[in-house]
XYZ file of C-alpha atoms in Angstrom:
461
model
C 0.000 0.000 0.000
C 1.121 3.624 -0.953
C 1.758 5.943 1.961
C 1.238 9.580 2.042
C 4.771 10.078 1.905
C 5.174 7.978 -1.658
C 2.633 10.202 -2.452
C 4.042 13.166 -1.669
C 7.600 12.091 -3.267
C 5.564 11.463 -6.583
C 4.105 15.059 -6.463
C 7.675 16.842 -6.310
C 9.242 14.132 -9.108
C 6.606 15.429 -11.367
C 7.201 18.779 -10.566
C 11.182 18.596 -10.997
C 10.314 16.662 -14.166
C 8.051 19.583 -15.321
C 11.004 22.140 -14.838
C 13.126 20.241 -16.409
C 11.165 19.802 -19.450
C 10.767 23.558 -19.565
C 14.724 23.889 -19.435
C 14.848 21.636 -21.756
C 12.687 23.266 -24.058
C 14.504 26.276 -23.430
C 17.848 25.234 -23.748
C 16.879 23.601 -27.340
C 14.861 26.442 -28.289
C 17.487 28.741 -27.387
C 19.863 26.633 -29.654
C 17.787 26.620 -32.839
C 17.049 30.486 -32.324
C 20.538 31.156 -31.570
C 21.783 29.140 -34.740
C 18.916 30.681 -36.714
C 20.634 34.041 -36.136
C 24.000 33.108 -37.114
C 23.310 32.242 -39.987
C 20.960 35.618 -40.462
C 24.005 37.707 -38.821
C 26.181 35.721 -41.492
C 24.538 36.932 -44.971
C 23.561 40.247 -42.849
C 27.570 40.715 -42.943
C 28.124 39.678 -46.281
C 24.795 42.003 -47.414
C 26.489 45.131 -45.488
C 30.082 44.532 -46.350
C 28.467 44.485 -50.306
C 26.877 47.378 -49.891
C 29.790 49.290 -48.343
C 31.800 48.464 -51.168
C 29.493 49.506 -53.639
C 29.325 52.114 -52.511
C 32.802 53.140 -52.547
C 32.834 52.671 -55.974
C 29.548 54.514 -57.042
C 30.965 57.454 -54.938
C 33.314 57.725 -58.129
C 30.336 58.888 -60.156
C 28.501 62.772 -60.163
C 30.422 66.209 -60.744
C 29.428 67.415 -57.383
C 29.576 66.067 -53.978
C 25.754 65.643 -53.247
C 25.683 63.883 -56.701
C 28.269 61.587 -55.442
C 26.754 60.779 -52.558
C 23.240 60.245 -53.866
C 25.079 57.719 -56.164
C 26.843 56.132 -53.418
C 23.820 55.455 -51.300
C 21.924 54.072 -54.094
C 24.600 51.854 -54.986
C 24.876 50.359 -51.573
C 21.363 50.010 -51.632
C 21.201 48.293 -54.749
C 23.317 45.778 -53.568
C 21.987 45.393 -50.281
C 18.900 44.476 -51.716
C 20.522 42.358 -53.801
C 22.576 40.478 -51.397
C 19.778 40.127 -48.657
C 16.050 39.189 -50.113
C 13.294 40.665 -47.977
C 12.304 37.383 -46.219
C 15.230 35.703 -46.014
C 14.657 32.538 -43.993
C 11.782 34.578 -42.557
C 13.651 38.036 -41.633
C 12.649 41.182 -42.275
C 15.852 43.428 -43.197
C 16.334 47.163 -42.127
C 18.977 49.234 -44.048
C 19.973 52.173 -42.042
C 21.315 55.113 -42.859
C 24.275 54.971 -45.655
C 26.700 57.786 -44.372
C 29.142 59.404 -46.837
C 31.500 61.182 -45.428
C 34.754 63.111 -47.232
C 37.931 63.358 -45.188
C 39.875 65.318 -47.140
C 42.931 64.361 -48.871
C 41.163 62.237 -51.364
C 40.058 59.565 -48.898
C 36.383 59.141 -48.277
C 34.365 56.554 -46.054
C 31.161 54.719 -47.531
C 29.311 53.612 -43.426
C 26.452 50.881 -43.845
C 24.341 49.469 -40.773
C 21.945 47.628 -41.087
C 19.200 45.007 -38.839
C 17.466 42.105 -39.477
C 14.080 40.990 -37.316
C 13.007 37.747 -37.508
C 10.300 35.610 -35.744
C 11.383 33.188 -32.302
C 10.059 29.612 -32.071
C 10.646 28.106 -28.648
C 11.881 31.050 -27.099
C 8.770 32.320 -27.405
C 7.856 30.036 -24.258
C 10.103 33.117 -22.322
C 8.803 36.189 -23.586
C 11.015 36.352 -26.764
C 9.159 37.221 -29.753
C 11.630 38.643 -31.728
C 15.571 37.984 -32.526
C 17.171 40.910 -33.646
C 19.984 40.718 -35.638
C 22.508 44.308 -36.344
C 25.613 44.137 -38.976
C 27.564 47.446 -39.804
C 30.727 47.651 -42.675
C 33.089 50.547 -43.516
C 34.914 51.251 -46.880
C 37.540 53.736 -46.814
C 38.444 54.883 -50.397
C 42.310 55.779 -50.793
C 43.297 58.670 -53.014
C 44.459 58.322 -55.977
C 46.610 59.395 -58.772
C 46.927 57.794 -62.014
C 48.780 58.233 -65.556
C 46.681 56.914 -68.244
C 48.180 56.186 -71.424
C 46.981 55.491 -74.764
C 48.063 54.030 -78.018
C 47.461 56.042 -81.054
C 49.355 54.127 -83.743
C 48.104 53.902 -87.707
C 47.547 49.967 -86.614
C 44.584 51.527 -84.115
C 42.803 53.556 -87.562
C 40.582 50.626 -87.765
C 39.587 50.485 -84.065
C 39.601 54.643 -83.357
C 35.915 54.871 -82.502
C 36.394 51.736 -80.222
C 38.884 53.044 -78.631
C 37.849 56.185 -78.348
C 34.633 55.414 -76.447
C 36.226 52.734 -74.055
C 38.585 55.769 -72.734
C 36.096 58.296 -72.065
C 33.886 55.529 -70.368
C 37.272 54.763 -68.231
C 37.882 58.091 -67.202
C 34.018 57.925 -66.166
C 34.812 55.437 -63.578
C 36.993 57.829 -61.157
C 36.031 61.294 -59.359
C 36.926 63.902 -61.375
C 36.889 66.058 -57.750
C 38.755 63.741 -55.867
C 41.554 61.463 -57.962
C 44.178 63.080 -59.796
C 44.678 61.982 -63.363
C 47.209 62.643 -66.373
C 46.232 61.906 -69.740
C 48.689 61.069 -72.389
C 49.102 59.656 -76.030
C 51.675 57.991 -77.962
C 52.534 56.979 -81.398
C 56.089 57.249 -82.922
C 56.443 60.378 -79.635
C 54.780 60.803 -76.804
C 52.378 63.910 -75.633
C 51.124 64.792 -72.406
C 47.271 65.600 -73.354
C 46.272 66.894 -69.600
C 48.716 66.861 -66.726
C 48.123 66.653 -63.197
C 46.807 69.690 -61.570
C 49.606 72.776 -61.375
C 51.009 74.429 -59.521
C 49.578 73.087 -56.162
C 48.665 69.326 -57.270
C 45.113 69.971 -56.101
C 43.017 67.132 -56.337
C 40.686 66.373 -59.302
C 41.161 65.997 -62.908
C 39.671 68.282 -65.898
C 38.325 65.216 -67.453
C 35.975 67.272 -70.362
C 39.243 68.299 -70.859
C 40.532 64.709 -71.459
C 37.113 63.435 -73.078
C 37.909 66.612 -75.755
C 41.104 65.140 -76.095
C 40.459 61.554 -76.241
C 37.277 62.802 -79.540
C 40.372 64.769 -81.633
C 42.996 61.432 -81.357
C 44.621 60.767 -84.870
C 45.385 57.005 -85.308
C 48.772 57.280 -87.267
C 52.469 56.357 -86.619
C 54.573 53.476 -85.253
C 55.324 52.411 -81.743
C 57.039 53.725 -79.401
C 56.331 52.706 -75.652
C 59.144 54.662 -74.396
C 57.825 57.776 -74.595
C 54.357 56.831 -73.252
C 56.174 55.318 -70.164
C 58.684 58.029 -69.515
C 55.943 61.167 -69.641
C 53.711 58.950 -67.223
C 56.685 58.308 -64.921
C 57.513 62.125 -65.114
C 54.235 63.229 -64.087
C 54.129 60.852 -61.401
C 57.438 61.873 -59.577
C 56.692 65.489 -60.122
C 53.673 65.521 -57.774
C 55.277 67.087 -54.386
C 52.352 65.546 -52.582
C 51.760 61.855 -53.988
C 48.582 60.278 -52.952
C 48.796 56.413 -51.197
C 47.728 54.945 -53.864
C 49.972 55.772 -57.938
C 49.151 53.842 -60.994
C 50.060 53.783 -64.755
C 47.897 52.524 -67.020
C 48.945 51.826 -70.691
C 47.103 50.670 -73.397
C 48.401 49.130 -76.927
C 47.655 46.707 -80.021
C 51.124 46.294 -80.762
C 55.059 45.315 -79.781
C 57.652 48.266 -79.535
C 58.887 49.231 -82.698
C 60.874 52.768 -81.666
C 63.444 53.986 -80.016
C 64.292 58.005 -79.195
C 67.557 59.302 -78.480
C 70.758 61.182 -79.829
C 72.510 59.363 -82.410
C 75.991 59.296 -83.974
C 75.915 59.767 -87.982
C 78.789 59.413 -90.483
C 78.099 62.889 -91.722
C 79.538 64.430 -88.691
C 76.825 67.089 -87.069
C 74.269 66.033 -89.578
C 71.684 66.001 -86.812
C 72.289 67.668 -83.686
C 68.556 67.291 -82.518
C 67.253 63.472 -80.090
C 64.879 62.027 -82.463
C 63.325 58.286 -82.724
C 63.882 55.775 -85.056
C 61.627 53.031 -86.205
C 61.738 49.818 -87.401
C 58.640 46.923 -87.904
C 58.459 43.948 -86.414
C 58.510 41.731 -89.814
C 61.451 39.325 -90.539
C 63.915 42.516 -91.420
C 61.942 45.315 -91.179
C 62.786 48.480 -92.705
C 63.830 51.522 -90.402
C 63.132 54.751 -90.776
C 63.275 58.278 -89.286
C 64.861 60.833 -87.900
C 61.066 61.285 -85.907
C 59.948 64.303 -82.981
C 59.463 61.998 -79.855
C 57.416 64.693 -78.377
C 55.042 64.686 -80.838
C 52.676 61.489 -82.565
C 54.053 61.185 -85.866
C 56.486 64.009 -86.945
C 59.303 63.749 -89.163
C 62.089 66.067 -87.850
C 62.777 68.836 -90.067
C 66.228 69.156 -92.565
C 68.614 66.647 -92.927
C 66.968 65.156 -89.483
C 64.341 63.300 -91.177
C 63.934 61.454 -94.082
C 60.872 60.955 -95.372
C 59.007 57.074 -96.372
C 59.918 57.464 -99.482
C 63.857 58.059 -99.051
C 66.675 56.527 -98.446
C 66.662 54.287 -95.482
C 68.181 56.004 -92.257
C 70.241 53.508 -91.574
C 72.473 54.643 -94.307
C 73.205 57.687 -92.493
C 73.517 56.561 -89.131
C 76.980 55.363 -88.054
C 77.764 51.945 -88.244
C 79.694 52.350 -84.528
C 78.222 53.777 -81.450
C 74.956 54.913 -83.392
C 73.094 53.501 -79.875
C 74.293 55.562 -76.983
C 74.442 53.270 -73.664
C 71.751 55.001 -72.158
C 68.001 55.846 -73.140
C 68.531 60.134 -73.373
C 66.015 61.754 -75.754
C 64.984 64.029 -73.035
C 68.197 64.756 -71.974
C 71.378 64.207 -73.272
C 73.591 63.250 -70.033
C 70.639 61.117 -69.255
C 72.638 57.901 -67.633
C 69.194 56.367 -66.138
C 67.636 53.313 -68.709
C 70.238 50.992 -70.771
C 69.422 50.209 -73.727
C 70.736 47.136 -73.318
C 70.182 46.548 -68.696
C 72.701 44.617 -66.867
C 71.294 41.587 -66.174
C 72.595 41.917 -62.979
C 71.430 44.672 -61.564
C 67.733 44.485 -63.350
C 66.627 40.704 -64.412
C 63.767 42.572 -67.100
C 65.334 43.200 -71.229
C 68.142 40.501 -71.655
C 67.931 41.208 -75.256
C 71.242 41.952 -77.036
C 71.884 45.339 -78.313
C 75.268 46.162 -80.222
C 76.880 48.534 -82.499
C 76.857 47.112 -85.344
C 74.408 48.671 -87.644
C 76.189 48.119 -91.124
C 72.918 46.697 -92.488
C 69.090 47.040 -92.362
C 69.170 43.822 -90.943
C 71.438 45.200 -87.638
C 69.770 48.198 -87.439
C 66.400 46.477 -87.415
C 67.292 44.049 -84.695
C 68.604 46.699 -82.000
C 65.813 48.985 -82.887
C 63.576 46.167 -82.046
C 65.550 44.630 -78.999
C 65.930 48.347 -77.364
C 62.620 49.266 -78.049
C 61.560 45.933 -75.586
C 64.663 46.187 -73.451
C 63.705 50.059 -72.442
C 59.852 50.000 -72.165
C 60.350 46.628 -69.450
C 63.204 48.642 -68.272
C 60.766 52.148 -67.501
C 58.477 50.019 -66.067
C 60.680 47.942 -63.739
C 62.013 51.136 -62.337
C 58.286 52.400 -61.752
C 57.471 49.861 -59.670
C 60.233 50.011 -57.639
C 58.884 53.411 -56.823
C 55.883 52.143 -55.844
C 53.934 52.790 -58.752
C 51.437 50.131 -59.783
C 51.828 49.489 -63.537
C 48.352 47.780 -65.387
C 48.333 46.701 -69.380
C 45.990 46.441 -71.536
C 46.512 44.802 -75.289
C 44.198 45.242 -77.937
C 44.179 42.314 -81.138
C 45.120 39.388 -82.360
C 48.466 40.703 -83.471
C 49.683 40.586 -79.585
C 49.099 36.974 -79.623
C 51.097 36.634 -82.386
C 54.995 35.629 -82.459
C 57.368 38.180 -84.225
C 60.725 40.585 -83.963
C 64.454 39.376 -84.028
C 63.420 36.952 -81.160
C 60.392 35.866 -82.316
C 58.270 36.952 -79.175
C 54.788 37.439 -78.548
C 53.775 41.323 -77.816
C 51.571 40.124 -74.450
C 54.385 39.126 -72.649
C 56.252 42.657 -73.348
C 53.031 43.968 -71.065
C 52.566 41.007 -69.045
C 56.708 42.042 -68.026
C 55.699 45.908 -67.648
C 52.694 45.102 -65.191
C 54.804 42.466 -63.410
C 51.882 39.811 -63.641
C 51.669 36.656 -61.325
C 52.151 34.680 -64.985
C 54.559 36.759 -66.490
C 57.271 35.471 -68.040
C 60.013 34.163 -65.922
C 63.005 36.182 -66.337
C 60.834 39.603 -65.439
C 58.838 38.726 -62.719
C 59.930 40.222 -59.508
C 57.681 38.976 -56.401
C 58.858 42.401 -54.547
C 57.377 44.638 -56.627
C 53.490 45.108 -56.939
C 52.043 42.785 -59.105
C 49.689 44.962 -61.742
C 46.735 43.386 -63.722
C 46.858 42.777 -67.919
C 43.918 42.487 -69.529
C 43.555 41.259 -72.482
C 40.292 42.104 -75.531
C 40.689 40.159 -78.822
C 38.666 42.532 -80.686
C 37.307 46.279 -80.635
C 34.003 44.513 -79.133
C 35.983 43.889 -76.072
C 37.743 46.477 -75.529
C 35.143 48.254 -73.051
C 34.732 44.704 -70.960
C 38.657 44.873 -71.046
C 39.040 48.750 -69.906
C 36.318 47.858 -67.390
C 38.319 44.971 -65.922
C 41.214 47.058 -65.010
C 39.009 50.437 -63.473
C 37.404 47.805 -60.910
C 40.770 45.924 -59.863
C 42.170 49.802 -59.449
C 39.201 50.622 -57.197
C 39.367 47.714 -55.116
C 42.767 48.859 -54.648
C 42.237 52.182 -53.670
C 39.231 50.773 -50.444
């Protein structure tokens, strides 16, 4: 028989197992709720960090700073809404206020928060209705300052409308009141088109200016990197207060061809004036000159230049020490870039480069080797500054195997942006590693422009 006492015991098991059911409950629902969340907070994070981003990069965009903000906070909403459906596993998503905010010295902050609210199950049991969920993400935009250079060779005639629009939709892509931006052009010389702000280095770029610029571009003339490099090197190093974050950008469709400096003749003081030479890349090619290399496609005047038609230059350059050692169109005691480097002190342009220029043949192969040698040579020695270098080739011609070595014109630019897959004997893992891109027809070419504006904005958050 059951005493009062059993009875009693009973009474207080069934309340202790009671309790503990309730723990229980709460213990598991606090476990689904809890993992329910993380996994709200999760895409929350990635929604915010999105939209931050975006943001950064639509900042870019407007000609004034409330137009640059409206089209920051709509791109961060765009892609918050893209990146986190209303609903999402039951949520309800709250996008707060998207703060722009301009720091001066070129560096702005893009500031996302946002919330998520979404439903309890078992924790309902204690009052819980609701789990809410908070994420918040800042992008700081760098400053920049950037040398853009473009190829206007006779090879480009074709293309000129292509090209043409992809660079004005480039220059679109930065803030034309915030970066700092140097246009420049190059065919058998170089010209600066727009240069970096003077005399103070104020931020912004004139870029109607540039777009102007850009809409009057001849396509005619031969190759000659050099002088594209060198100009946006010089306007680089002459800005007194550089901004964290200096790239070069250079677009082509074609290997080197040209070379600029003072030369020795047989007629002694024939020419007293630098002027480039140039040679195609064919099996012999047939050179040609005396060229400005500070303008596109000028033959020098008098006895400097001989004209298509004429007699070949080589006949009136020496056939000894027509090459000086050193790259020095610009200036004659120039002792900087070697025609042909020492391998030792610079692993980039191993071609050979002699003297010997008693035949087309001669001439054409150091015209072609320097022409290489120097460009990977200008380039090296910008990114030992610090300077970011990104390609861009244009046609199948690039692809294509030609010149006294019989290279391939891509790997010339893969060398001068230092790529992870650039050729062996150039790449230099302590140096910042640029980005070529690559469009195999005029139809590509905005894709291809495109490619290389977001990887420079993602480096400049």
């Amino acid at each position: 028989m059951r005493t009062p006492g059993f009875r009693k015991i009973k009474g207080q098991i069934a309340l202790m197992t009671g309790l503990l059911i309730l723990v229980l409950v709460g213990v598991v629902g606090l476990a689904i709720d809890s993992g329910l969340g993380y996994i709200i907070k999760a895409r929350l994070n990635a929604a915010v960090d999105a939209a931050s981003i975006a943001g950064a990069r639509g900042v870019v965009i407007g000609n004034t700073q409330a137009a640059q903000t409206a089209n920051a906070q709509a791109a961060a909403t765009n892609f918050f809404n893209a990146n986190y459906a209303n609903g999402f596993m039951n949520s309800t998503p709250t996008l707060g206020d998207i703060r722009v905010n301009y720091l001066g010295n070129g560096q702005i902050t893009v500031d996302v928060a946002a919330t998520a609210a979404v439903p309890v199950n078992l924790m309902g049991i204690f009052g819980f209705n609701m789990l809410q969920v908070g994420s918040a993400a800042q992008t700081i935009r760098r400053d920049l300052d950037m040398a853009f250079v473009v190829d206007t060779t006779g090879s480009l005639r074709d293309d000129a409308r292509a090209v043409r629009a992809a660079s004005r939709s480039f220059l679109e892509r930065f803030n034309a009141n915030v970066d700092r931006v140097a246009l420049m052009h190059f065919a058998s010389g170089g010209v600066v088109d727009v240069g970096f702000r003077r005399p103070d280095f104020g931020r912004g770029f004139d870029r109607e200016t540039m777009i102007r610029r850009i809409d009057n571009y001849q396509f005619r003339g031969w190759t000659n990197y050099a002088e594209g490099l060198w100009h946006a090197r010089d306007q680089l190093n002459s800005i007194t207060n550089p901004s964290g974050l200096r790239v070069i950008v250079f677009f082509s469709d074609g290997s080197p061809n040209t070379i600029s400096s003072f030369y020795t003749f047989r007629t002694a003081n024939r020419c007293p004036q630098a002027g480039a030479i140039a040679s195609d890349e064919g099996s012999t090619g047939t050179p040609t000159g005396l060229f400005s290399y500070s303008l596109q496609d000028e033959l020098l005047p008098g006895n400097c230049g001989q004209s298509y038609n004429g007699n070949d230059i080589w006949r009136y350059v020496s056939t000894t020490a027509a090459l000086p050692a050193f790259y020095n169109a610009h200036r004659r005691t120039d002792q900087e870039f070697r025609f042909a480097p020492n391998p030792t002190t610079n692993p980039s342009g191993l071609r050979t480069v002699t003297n010997d220029n008693s035949s087309r043949q001669r001439l054409y192969t150091n015209i072609n080797n320097a022409s290489r040698n120097i460009a990977e040579e200008m380039a090296w020695q910008s990114r030992r500054e610090g300077i970011f270098v990104f390609t861009l080739g244009l046609g199948a011609n690039l692809n294509q195997r030609n010149g006294p070595n019989n290279e391939r014109g891509d790997e010339v630019l893969r060398c001068m942006a230092n790529t992870a897959d650039a050729p062996a004997r150039c790449r230099i893992d302590t140096q910042p590693t640029g980005v070529y891109a690559f469009a195999a027809n005029a139809d590509q070419l905005q894709q291809a422009f495109d490619k290389l504006a977001s990887q420079i904005l993602r480096l400049s958050r």
